CSV table of C-alpha atoms (C1' of nucleotides) in Angstrom, one decimal:
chain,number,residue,atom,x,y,z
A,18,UNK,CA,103.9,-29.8,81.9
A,19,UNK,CA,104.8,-27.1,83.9
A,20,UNK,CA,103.1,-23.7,82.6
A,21,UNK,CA,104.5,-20.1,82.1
A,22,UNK,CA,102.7,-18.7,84.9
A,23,UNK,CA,100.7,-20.3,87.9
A,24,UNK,CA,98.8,-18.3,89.9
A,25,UNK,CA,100.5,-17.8,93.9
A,26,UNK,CA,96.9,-18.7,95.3
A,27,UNK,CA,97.1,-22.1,93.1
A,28,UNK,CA,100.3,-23.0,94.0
A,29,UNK,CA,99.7,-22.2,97.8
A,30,UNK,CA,96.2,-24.6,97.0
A,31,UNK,CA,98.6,-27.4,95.9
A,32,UNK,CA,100.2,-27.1,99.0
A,33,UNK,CA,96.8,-27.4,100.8
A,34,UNK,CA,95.8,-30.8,99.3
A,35,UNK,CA,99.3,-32.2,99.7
A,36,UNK,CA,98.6,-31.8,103.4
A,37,UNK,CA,95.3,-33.9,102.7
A,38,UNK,CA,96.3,-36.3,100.9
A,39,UNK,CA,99.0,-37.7,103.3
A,40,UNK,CA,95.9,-37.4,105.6
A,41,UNK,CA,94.0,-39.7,103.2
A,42,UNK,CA,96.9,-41.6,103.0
A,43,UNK,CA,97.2,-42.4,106.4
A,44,UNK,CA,93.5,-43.2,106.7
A,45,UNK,CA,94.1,-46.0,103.8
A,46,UNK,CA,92.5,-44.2,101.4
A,47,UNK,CA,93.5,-45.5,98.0
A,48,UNK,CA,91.2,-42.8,96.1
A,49,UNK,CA,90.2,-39.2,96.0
A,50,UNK,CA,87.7,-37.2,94.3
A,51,UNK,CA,88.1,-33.6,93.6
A,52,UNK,CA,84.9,-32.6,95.7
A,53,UNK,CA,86.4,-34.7,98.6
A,54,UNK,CA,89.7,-32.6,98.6
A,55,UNK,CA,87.8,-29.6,98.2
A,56,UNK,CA,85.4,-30.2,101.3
A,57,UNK,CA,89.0,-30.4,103.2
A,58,UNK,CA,90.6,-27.6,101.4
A,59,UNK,CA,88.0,-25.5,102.2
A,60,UNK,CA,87.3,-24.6,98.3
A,61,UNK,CA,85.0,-25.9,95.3
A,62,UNK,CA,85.0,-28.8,93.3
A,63,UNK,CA,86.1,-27.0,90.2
A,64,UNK,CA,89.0,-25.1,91.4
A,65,UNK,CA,90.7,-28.2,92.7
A,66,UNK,CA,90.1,-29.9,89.1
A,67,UNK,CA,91.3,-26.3,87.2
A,68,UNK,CA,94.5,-26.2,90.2
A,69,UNK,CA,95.5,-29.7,88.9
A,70,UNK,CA,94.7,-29.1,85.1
A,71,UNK,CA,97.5,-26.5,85.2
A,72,UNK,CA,100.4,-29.2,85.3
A,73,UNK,CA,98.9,-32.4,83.5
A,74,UNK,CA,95.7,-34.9,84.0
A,75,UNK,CA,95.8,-36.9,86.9
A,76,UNK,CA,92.7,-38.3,87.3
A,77,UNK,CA,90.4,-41.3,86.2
A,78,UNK,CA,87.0,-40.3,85.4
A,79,UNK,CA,84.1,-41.5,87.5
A,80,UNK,CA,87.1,-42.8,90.0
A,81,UNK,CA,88.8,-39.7,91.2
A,82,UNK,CA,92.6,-39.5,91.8
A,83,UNK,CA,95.1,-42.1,92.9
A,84,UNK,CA,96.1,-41.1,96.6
A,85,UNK,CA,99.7,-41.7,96.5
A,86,UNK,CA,100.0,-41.4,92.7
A,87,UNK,CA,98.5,-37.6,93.1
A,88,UNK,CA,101.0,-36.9,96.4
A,89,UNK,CA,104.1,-38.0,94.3
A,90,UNK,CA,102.8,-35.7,91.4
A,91,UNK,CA,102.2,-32.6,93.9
A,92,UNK,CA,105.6,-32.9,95.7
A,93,UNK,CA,107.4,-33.4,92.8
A,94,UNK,CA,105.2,-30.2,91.2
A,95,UNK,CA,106.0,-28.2,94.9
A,96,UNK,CA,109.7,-29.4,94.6
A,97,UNK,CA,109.7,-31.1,97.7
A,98,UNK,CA,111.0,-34.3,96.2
A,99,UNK,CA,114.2,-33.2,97.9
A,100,UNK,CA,115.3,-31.4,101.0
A,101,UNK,CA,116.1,-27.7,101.6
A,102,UNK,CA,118.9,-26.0,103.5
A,103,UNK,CA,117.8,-23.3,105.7
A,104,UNK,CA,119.6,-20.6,107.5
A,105,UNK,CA,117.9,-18.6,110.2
A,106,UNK,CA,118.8,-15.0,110.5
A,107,UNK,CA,118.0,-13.4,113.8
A,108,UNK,CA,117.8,-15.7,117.0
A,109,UNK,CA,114.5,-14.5,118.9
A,110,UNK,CA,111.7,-16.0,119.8
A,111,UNK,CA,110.0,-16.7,116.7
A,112,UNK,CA,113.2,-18.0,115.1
A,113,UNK,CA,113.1,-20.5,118.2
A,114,UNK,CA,109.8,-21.3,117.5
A,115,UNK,CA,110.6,-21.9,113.6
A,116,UNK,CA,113.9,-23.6,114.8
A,117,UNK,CA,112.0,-26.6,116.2
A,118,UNK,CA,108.6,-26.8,113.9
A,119,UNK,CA,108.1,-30.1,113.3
A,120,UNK,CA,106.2,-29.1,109.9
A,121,UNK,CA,109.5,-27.5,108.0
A,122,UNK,CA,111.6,-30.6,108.6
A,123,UNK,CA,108.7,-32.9,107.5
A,124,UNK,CA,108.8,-31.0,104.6
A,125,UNK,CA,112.2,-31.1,103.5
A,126,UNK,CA,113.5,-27.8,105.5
A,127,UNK,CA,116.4,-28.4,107.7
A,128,UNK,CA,117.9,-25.7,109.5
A,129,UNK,CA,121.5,-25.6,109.5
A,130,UNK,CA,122.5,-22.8,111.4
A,131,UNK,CA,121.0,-19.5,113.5
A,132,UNK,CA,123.2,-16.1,113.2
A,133,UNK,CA,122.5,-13.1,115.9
A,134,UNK,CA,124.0,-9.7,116.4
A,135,UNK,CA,123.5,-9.9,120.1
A,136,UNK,CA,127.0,-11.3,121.8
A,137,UNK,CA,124.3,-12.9,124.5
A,138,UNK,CA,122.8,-14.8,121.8
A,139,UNK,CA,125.8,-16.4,120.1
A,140,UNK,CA,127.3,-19.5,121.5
A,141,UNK,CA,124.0,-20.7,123.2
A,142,UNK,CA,122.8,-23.7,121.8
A,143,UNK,CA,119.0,-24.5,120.5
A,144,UNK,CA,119.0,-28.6,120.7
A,145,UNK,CA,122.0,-29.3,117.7
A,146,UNK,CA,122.4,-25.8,116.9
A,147,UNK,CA,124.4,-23.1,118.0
A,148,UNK,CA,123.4,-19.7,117.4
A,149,UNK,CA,126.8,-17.8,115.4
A,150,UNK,CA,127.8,-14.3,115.3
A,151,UNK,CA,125.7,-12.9,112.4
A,152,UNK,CA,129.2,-11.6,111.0
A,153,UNK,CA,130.0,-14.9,109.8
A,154,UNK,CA,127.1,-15.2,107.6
A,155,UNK,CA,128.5,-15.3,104.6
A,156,UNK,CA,130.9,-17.7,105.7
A,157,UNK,CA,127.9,-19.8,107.3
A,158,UNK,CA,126.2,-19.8,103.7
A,159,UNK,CA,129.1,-20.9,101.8
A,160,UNK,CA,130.0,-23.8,104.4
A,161,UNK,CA,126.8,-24.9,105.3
A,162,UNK,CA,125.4,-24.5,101.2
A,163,UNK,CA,122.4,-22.7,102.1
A,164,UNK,CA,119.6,-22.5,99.8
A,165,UNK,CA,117.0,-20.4,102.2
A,166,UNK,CA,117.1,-17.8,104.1
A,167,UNK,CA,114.4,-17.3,106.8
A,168,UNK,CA,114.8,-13.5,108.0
A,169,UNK,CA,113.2,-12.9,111.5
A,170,UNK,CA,114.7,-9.6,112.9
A,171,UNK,CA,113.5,-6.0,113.4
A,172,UNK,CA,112.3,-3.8,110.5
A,173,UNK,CA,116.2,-1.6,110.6
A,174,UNK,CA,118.4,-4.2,109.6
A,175,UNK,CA,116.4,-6.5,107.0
A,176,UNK,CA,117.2,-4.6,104.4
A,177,UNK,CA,121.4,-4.8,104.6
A,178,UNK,CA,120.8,-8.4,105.3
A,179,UNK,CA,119.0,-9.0,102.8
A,180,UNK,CA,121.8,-7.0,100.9
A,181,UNK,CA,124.4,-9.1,102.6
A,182,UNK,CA,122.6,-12.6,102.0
A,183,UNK,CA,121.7,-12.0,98.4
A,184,UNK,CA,125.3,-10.7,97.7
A,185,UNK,CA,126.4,-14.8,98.6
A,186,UNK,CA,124.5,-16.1,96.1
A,187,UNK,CA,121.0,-17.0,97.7
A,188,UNK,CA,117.7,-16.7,96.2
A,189,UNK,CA,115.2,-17.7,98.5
A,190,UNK,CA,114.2,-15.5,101.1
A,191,UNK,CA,111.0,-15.9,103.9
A,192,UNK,CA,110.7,-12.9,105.4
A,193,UNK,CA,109.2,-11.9,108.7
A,194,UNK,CA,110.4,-8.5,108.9
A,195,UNK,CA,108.0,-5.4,108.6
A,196,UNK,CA,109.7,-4.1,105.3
A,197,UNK,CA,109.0,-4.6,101.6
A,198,UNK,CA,113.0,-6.4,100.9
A,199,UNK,CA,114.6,-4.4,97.2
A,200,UNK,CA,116.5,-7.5,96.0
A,201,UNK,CA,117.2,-8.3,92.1
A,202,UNK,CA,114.8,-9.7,90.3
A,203,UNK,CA,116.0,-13.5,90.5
A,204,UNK,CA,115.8,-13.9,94.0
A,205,UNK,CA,111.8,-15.0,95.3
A,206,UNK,CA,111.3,-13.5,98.7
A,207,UNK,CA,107.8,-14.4,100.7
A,208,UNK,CA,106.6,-11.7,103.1
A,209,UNK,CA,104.6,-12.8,106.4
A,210,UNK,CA,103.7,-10.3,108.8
A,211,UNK,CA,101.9,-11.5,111.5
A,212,UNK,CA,100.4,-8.0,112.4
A,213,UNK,CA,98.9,-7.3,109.0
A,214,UNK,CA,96.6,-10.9,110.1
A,215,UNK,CA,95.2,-9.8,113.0
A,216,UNK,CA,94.6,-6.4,111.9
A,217,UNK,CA,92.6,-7.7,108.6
A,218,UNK,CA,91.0,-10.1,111.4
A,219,UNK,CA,89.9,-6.5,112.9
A,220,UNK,CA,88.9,-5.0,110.1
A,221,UNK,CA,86.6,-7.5,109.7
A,222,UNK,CA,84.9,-7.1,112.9
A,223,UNK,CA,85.0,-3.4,112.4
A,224,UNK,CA,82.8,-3.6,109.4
A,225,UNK,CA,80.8,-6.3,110.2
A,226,UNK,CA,79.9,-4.6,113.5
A,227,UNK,CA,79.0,-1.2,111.3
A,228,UNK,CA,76.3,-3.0,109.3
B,25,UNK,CA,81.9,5.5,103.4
B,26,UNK,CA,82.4,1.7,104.2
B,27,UNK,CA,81.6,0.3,101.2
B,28,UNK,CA,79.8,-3.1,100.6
B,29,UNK,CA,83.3,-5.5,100.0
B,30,UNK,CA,86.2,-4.6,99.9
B,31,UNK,CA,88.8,-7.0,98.7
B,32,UNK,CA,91.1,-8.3,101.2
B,33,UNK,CA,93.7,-7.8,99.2
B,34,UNK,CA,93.0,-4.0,99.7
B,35,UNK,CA,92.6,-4.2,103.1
B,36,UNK,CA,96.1,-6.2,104.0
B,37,UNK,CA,97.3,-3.3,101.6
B,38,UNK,CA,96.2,-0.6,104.0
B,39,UNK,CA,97.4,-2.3,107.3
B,40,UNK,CA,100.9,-2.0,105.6
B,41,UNK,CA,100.6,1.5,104.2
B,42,UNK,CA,99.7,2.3,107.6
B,43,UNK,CA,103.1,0.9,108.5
B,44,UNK,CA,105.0,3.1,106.3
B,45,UNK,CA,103.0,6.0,107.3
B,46,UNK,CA,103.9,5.6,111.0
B,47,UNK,CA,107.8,5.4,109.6
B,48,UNK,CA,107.1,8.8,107.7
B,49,UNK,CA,105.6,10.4,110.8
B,50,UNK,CA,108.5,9.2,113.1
B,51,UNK,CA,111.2,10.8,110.2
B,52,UNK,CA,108.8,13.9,111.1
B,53,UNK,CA,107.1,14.4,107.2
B,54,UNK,CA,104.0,15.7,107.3
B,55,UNK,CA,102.5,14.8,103.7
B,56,UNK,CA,103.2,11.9,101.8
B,57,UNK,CA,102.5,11.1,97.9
B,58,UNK,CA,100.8,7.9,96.7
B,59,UNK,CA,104.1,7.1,94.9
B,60,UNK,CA,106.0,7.7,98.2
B,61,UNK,CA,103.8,5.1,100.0
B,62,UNK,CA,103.7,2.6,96.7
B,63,UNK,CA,107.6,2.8,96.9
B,64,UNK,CA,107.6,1.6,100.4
B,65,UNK,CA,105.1,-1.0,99.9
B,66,UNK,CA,105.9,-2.5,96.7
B,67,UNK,CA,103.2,-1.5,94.7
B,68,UNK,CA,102.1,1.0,92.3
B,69,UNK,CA,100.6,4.8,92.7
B,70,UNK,CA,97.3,4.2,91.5
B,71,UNK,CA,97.2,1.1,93.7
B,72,UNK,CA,97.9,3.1,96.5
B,73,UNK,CA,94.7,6.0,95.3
B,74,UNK,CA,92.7,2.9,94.3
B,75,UNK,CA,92.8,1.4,97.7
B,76,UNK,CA,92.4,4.8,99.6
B,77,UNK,CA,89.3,5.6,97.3
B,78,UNK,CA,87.3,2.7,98.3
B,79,UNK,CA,86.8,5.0,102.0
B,80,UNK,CA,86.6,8.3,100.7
B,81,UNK,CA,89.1,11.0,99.4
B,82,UNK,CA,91.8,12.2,102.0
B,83,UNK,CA,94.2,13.8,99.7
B,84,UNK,CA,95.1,17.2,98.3
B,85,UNK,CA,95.7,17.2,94.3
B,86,UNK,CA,98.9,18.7,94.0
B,87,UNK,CA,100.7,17.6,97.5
B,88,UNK,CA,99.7,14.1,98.2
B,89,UNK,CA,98.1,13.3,101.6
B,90,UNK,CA,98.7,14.9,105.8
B,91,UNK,CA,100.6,12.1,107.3
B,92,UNK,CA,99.5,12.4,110.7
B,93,UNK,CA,95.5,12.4,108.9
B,94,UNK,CA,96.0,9.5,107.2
B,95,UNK,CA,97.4,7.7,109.3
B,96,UNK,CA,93.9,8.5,111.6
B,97,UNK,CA,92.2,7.8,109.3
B,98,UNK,CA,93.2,4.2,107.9
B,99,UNK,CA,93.1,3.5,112.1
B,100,UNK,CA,89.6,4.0,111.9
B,101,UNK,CA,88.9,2.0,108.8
B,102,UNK,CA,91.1,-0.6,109.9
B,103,UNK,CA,89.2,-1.0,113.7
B,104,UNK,CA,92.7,0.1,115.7
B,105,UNK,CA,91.0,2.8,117.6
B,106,UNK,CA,90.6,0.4,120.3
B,107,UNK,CA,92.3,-2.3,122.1
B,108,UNK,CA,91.4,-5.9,121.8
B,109,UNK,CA,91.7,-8.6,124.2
B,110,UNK,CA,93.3,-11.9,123.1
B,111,UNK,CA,93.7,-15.5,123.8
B,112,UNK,CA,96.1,-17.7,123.2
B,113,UNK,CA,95.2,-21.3,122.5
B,114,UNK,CA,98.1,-23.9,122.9
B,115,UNK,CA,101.5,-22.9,124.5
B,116,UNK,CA,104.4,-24.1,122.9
B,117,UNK,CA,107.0,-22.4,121.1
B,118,UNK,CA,105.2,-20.6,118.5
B,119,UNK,CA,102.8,-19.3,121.1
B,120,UNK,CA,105.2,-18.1,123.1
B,121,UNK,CA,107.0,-16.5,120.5
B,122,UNK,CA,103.6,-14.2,119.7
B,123,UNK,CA,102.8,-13.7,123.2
B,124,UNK,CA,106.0,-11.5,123.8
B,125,UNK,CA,105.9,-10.1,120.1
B,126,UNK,CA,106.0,-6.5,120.4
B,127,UNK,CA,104.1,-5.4,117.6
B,128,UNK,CA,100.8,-7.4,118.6
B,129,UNK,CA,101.3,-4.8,122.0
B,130,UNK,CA,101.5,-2.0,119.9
B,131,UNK,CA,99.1,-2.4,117.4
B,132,UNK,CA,96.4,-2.9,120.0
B,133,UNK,CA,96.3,-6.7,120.7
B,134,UNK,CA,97.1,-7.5,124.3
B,135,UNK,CA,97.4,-11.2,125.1
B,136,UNK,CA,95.1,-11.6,128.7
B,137,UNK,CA,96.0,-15.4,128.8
B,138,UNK,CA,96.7,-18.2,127.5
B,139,UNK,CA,96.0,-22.3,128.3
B,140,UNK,CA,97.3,-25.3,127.3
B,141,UNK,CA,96.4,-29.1,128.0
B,142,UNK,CA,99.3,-30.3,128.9
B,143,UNK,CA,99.7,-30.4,132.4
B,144,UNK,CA,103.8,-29.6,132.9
B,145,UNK,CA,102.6,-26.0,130.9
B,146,UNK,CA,99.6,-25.2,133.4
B,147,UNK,CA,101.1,-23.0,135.8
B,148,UNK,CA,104.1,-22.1,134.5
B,149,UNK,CA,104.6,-18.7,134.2
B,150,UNK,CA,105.2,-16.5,130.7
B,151,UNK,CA,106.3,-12.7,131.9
B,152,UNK,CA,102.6,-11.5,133.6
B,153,UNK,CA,100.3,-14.6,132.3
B,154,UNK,CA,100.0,-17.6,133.9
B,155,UNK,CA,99.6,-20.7,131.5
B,156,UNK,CA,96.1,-21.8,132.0
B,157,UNK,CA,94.2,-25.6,131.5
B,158,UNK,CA,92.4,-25.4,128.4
B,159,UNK,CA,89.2,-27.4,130.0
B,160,UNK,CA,88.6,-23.5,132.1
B,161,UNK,CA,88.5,-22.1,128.2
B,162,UNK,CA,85.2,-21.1,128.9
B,163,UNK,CA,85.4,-19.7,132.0
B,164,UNK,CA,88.3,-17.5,131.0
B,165,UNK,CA,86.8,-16.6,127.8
B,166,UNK,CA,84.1,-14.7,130.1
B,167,UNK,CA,85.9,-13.7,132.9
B,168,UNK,CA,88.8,-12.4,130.7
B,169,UNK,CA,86.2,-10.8,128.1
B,170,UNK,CA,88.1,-12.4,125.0
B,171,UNK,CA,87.3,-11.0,121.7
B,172,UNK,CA,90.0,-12.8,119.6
B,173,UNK,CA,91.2,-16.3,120.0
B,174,UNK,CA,94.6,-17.8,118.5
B,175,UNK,CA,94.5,-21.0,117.6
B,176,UNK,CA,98.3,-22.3,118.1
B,177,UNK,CA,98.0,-26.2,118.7
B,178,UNK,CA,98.4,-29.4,116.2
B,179,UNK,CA,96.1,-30.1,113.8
B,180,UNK,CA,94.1,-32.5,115.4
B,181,UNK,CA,92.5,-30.8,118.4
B,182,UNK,CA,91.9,-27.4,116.1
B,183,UNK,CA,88.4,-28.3,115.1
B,184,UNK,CA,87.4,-28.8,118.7
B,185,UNK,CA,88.8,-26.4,119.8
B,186,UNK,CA,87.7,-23.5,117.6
B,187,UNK,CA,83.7,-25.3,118.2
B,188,UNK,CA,84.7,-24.4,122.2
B,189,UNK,CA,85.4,-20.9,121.1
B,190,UNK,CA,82.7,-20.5,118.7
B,191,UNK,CA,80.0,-21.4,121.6
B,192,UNK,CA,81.5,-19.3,124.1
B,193,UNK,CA,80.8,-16.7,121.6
B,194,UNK,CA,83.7,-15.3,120.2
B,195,UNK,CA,83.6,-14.4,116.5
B,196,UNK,CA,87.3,-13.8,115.5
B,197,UNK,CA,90.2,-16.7,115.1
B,198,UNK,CA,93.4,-16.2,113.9
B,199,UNK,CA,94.3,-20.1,113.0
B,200,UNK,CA,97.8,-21.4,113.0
B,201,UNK,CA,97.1,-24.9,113.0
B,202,UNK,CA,96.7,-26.9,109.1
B,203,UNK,CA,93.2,-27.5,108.8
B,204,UNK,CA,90.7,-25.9,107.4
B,205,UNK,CA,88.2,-25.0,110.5
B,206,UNK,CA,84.4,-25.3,109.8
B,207,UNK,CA,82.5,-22.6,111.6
B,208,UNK,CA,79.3,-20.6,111.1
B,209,UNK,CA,79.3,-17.7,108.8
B,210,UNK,CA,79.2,-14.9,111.2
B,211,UNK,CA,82.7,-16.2,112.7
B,212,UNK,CA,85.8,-14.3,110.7
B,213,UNK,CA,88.7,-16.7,110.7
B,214,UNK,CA,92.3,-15.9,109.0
B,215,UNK,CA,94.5,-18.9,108.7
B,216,UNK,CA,98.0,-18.7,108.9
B,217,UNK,CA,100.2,-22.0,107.5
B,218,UNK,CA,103.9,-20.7,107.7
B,219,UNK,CA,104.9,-24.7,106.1
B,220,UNK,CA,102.9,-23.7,102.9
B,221,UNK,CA,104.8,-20.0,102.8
B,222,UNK,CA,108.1,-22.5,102.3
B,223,UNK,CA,106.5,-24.7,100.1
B,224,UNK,CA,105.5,-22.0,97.6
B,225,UNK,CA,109.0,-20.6,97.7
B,226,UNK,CA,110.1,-24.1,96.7
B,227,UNK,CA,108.2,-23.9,94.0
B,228,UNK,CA,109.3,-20.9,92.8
B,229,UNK,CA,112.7,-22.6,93.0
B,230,UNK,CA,112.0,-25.5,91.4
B,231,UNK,CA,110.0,-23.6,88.3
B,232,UNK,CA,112.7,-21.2,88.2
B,233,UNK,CA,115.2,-23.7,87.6
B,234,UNK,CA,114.0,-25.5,84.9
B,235,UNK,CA,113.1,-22.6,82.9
C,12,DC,C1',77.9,-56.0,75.8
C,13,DG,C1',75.2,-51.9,76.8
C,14,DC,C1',73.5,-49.0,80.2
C,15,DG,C1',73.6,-45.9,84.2
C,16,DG,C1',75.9,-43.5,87.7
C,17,DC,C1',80.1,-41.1,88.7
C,18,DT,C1',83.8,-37.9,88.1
C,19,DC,C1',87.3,-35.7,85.4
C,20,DG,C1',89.1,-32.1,82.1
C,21,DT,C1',88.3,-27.9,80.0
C,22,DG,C1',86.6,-24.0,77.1
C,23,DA,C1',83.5,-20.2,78.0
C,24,DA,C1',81.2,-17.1,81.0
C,25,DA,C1',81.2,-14.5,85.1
C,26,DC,C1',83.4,-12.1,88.3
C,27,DA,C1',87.3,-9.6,90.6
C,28,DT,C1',91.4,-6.9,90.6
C,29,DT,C1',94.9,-4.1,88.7
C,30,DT,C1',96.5,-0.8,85.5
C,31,DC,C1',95.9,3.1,82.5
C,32,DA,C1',95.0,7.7,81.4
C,33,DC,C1',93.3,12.0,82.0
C,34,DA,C1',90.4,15.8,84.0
C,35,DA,C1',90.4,18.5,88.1
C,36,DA,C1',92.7,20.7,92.0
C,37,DT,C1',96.5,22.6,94.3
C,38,DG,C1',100.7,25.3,95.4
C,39,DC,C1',104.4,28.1,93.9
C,40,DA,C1',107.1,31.3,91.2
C,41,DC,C1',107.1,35.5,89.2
D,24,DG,C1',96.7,36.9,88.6
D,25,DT,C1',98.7,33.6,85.2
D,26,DG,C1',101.2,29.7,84.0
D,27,DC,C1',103.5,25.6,85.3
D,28,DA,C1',104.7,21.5,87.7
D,29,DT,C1',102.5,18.2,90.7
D,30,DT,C1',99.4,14.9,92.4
D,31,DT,C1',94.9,13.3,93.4
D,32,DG,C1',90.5,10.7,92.2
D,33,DT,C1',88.2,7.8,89.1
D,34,DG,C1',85.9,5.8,85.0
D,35,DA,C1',87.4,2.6,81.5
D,36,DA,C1',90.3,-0.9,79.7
D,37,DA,C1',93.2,-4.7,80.5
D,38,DT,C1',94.3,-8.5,83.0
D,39,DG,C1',93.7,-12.3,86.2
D,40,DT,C1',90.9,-15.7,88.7
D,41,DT,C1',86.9,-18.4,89.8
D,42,DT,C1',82.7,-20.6,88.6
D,43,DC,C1',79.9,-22.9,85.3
D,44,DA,C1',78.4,-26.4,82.2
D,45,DC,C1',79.0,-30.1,79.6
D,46,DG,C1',81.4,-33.7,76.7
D,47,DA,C1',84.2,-37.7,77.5
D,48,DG,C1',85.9,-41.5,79.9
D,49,DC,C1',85.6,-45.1,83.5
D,50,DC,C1',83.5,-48.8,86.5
D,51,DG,C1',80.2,-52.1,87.8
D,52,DC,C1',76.2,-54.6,87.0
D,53,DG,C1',72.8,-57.3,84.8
DNA sequence: CGCGGCTCGTGAAACATTTCACAAATGCAC
DNA sequence: GTGCATTTGTGAAATGTTTCACGAGCCGCG
C-alpha cells in the first residue's frame, strides 16, 4: 500500500489535488476524473492516474473517482488525518506571517509556541502566543511535545539550532534559512528559500530575452 | 553558451552555489573546488562540474575555480547584473513579511509598491511604500515600470488578478496563492505553496513511521 | 442483455537527470 | 624538467520520471 520510495514531486502532486478536491467538494461534486484534476493541477491526465497508482486503485472505470472517498485516501496517504505541533524558531516577520496562515492550521499545523534571541522580542504576544527566550527551547519542545520545527532566522545561527532542536528529539524540520542544515539521517528537513524563486524567475527572463 | 534548456533543477542549483560562493568571498578565499561548493550545497562534485558545464568551462584543472570569477559569472547566467522592479500584490502578513526581507534588496529585487483591496490597507504606510488600491494596478504597473509581480492574495482573486497583470504586460509572476494560474506561454510563472512544503514533511513522517 | 462511450490502471517506451569514471590540465616540490 | 597529487570537463552508464497506449471495467440505454 504504501511503496518503498515515492518520488518528492508525487507526493508534493498529492498535495496539489487534495487542495482540489475539497474545492470539488465544496462545489457538490460527488465525482472526479483524472483529466479534470489534472486541468486544476496544472499537469496531464496520466500522471495524476500513475501519482495515485503508487498507493492503491481508487477509481471506477468510465466514472472517475469518489470525491470525498479519494480526499480521505489522500489525507490519510499525506498523514494529515491528524494534527501537527509546531514550534516556530526565530520571531521576524515571516515567522509572523507563518504564525497566523490560515492554510497550516487548516491543515493540521498548530503553532504552539515562538522562541527569539532578541530580549525585545520575548514576552510580546502574537494573538495567543507569546514569543519565549530561544534559551528555553528545549524546554519549550519537551512541554509543548513538538513534532515540527519551522526555522526562520538568519543563515549564522541555523545550523546550532538545528543542532540544538535535533539534539531534543525532533525530526521534522522546514527550513527558511539560506544554509544546507547537516542533521542525521532520520530527521526530514524541507529547504525554502524565497531568493532562489525569484532568481530562477530571472533567469528565465534572462534567457528568454537572449533568444 | 546559453544552451537550449536547462533543467531547473540546475538552475535553482546555481542560484545557491552562488550563495556559497559569496560566503567564500566574504571568508576572503579566492578559488574554490567543486567538492568545496558540493559540501556547502548538499550535493555531489560532479553535480556541481555538471551544472557549471552547461555555460561553459570556468575552472582550472588542478585548483578548482577564481571565486570572485565565478561568482561574475553565474550573475550573468543567472540575469543579477541588473536590478528589477517589483510589485507586490495583496498586503497582508506574508506580503509584508517579503517586502522588508533583506535578501530580495540585495539580490537585486526592489519592491516599488504594493496594493491591496481592502480599503483599511490603502494608505497605510510600510517603511517608504505607500499601500496602494489594487483597481490603480494598471496605472502603477506603468508608471512604476514593473517587471515582476507577486501574487500574495487568497486563492480566489489570483486568476484575475494575474489576467490584470498579464495585459498590462508583465511577463514574470512569482505566485503564492494555491491555484494553478492559466496564462499564455510567454508569461514565466514560479509558484510557491509553503502549506504543501508541510504536507510533504508529514508525509515523510507518516512513511517513516510505519516502516 | 448487449453495445457504445467513458475512464481507470499499468507495463513499456520515451525522455530527463544524476552518477560514474577517466583523460587532460595544472601547480608544486625537488 | 620530471613526477606527483589535484581537480576539472565530459562522454557514457545508471537511475529516475513522465508520457504513451491499450486492455479492462463500469454505466446507461435501447
Amino acid at each position: 500500500m504504501h511503496p518503498r520510495k515515492v518520488a518528492d514531486s508525487t507526493v508534493r502532486r498529492l498535495a496539489i489535488y487534495l487542495r482540489f478536491l475539497e474545492e470539488f467538494a465544496d462545489q457538490g461534486a460527488d465525482t472526479v476524473s483524472s483529466g479534470a484534476l489534472a486541468q486544476r493541477a496544472g499537469t496531464t491526465s496520466a500522471q495524476v492516474r500513475k501519482d495515485l497508482s503508487f498507493f492503491g486503485s481508487f477509481g471506477k472505470r468510465g466514472l472517475g473517482y469518489d470525491v470525498p472517498a479519494l480526499g480521505a485516501r489522500l489525507r490519510q496517504i499525506l498523514g494529515l488525518t491528524r494534527r501537527y505541533r509546531v514550534l516556530l524558531v526565530g520571531a521576524g516577520r515571516l515567522a509572523g506571517a507563518l504564525a497566523q496562515y490560515a492554510g497550516f492550521a487548516a491543515r493540521g499545523f498548530d503553532v504552539v509556541a515562538v522562541v527569539d534571541r532578541d530580549p525585545a522580542k520575548i514576552g510580546t504576544c502574537w494573538g495567543a502566543l507569546r514569543v519565549d527566550d530561544v534559551d528555553r527551547l528545549e524546554k519549550i519542545v519537551v512541554a509543548e511535545r513538538v513534532e515540527i520545527a519551522i526555522l526562520v532566522t538568519p543563515a549564522e545561527p541555523a545550523q546550532q539550532l538545528a543542532d540544538r532542536l535535533v539534539a531534543t528529539g525532533i525530526t521534522a524540520i522546514l527550513n527558511f534559512a539560506p544554509v544546507q542544515l547537516q542533521v542525521p539521517g532520520v530527521v526530514e528537513v524541507k529547504n525554502v528559500n524565497l531568493a532562489v524563486e525569484l532568481e530562477t524567475l530571472s533567469y528565465a527572463l534572462q534567457h528568454r530575452e537572449e533568444n
